[in-house]
C-alpha positions as a Markdown table, in Angstrom:
| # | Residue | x | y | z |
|---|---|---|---|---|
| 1 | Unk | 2.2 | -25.7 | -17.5 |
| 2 | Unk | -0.7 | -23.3 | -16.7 |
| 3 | Unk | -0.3 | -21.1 | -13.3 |
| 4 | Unk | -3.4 | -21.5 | -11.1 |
| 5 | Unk | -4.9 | -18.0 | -9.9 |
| 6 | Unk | -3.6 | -18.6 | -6.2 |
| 7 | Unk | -0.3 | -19.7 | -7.5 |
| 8 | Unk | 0.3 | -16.1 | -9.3 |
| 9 | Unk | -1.1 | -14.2 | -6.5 |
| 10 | Unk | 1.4 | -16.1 | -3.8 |
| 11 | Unk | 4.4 | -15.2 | -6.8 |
| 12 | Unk | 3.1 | -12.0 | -7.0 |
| 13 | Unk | 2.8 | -11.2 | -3.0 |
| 14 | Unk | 6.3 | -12.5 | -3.1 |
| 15 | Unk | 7.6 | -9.8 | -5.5 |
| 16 | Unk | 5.7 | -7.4 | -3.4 |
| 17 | Unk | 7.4 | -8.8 | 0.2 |
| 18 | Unk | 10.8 | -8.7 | -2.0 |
| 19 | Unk | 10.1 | -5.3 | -2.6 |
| 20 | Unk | 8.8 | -3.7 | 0.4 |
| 21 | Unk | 12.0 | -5.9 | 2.4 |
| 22 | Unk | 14.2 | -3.7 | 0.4 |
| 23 | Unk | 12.9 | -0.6 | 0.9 |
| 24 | Unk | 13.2 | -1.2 | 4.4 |
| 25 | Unk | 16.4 | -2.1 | 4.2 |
| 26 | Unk | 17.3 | 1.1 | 2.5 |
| 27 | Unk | 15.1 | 3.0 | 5.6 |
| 28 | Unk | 17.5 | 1.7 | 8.0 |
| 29 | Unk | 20.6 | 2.4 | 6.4 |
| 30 | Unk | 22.5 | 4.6 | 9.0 |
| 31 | Unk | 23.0 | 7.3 | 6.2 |
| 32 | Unk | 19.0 | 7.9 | 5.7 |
| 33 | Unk | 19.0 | 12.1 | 6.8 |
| 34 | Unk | 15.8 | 13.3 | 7.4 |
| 35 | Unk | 15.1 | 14.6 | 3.5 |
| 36 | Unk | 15.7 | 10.9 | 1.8 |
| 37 | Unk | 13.3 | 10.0 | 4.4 |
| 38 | Unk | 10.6 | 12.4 | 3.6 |
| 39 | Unk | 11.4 | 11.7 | -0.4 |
| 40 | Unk | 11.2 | 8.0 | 0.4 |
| 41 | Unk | 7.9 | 8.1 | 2.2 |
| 42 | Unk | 6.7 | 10.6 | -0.7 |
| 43 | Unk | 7.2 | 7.7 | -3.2 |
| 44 | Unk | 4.7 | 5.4 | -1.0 |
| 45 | Unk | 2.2 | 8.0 | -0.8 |
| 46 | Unk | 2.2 | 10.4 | -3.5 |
| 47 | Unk | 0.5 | 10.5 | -7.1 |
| 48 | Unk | 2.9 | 8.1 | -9.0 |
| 49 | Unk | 2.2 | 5.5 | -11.6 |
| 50 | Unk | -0.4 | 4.0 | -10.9 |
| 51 | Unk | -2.3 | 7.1 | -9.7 |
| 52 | Unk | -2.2 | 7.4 | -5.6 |
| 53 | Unk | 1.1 | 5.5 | -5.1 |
| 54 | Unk | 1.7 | 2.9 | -3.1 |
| 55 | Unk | -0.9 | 3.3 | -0.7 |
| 56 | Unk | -3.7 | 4.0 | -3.2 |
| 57 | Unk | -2.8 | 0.7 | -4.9 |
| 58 | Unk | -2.8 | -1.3 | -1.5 |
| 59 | Unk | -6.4 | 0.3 | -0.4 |
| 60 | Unk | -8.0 | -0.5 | -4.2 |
| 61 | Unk | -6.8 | -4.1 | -3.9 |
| 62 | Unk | -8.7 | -4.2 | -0.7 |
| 63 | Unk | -11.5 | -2.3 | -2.1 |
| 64 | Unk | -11.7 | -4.9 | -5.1 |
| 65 | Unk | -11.4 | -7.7 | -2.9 |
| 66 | Unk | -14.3 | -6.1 | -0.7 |
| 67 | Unk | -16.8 | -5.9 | -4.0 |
| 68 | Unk | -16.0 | -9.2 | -4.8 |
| 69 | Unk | -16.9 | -10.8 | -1.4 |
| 70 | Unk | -20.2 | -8.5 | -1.7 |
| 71 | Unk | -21.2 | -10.8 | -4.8 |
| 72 | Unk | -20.2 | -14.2 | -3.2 |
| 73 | Unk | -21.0 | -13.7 | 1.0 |
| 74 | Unk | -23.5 | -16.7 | 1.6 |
| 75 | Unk | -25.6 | -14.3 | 3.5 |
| 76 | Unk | -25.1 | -11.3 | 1.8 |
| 77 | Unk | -24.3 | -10.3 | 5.3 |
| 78 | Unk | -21.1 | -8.0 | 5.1 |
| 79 | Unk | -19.4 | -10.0 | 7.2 |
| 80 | Unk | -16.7 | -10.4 | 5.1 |
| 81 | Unk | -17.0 | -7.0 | 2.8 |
| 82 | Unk | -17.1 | -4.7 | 5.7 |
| 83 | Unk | -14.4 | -5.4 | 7.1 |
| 84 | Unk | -12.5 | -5.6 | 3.5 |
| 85 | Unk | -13.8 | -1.6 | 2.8 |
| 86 | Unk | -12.9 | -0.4 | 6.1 |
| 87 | Unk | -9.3 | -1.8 | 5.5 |
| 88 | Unk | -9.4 | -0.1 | 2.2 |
| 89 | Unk | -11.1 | 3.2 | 4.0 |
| 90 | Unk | -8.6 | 3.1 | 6.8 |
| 91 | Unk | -5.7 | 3.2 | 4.1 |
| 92 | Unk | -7.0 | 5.6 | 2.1 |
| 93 | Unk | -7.9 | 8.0 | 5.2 |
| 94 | Unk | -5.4 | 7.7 | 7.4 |
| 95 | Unk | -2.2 | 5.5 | 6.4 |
| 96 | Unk | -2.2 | 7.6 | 3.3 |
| 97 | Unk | -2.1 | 11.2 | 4.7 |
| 98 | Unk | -0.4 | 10.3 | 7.6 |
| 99 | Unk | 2.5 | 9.8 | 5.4 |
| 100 | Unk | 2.2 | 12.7 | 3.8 |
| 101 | Unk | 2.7 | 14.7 | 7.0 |
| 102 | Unk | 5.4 | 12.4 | 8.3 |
| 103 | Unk | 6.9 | 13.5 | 4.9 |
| 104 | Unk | 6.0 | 17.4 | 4.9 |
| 105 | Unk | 7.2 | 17.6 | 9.0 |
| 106 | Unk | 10.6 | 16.4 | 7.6 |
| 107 | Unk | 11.0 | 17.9 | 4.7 |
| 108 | Unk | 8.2 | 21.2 | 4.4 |
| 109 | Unk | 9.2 | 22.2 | 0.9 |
| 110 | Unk | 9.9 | 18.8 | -0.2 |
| 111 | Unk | 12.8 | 20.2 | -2.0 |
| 112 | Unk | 15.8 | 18.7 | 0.2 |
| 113 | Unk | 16.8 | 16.3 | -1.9 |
């Protein structure tokens, strides 16, 4: 039986939630010390595979999503793409380097673990 598009996204959003649950898990483990945590938030945020990390990946999903609602919008309006590339912006902008220095105030020479 063929997989609909929406039915591999919701599989695929639930390997992602899978994911993310257990890397939360693992950030409230009581023996997290203050250099896993900065190597741990290094691995959302820094260049891995693909390029960006985590972060990076989460902002160009947006950022596809937003280009795609450019070429269907009824109105051409950017009522729903705006709002789609500022998600992506905000990531890219903010989330992202705010957990580089979350990382780097831990852990300056990133070298503790």
């Amino acid at each position: 039986m063929t997989r609909t598009r929406l039915e591999r996204v919701r599989a695929s959003v639930g390997i992602a939630q899978l994911a993310l649950q257990q890397i939360e898990d693992d950030l409230n483990a009581d023996d997290v010390d203050q250099a896993e945590l900065a190597a741990i938030l290094r691995e959302l945020s820094e260049d891995t595979d693909p390029p960006g990390g985590f972060m990076a990946s989460v902002a160009q999903l947006l950022a596809a999503a937003a280009k795609r609602a450019e070429d269907i919008e009824p109105d051409r309006d950017g009522d729903a793409s705006c709002p789609l590339h500022e998600a992506a912006a905000l990531i890219t902008d903010n989330a992202g380097p705010r957990l580089i220095w979350a990382a780097r105030s831990l852990d300056p020479q990133g070298d503790l673990v």
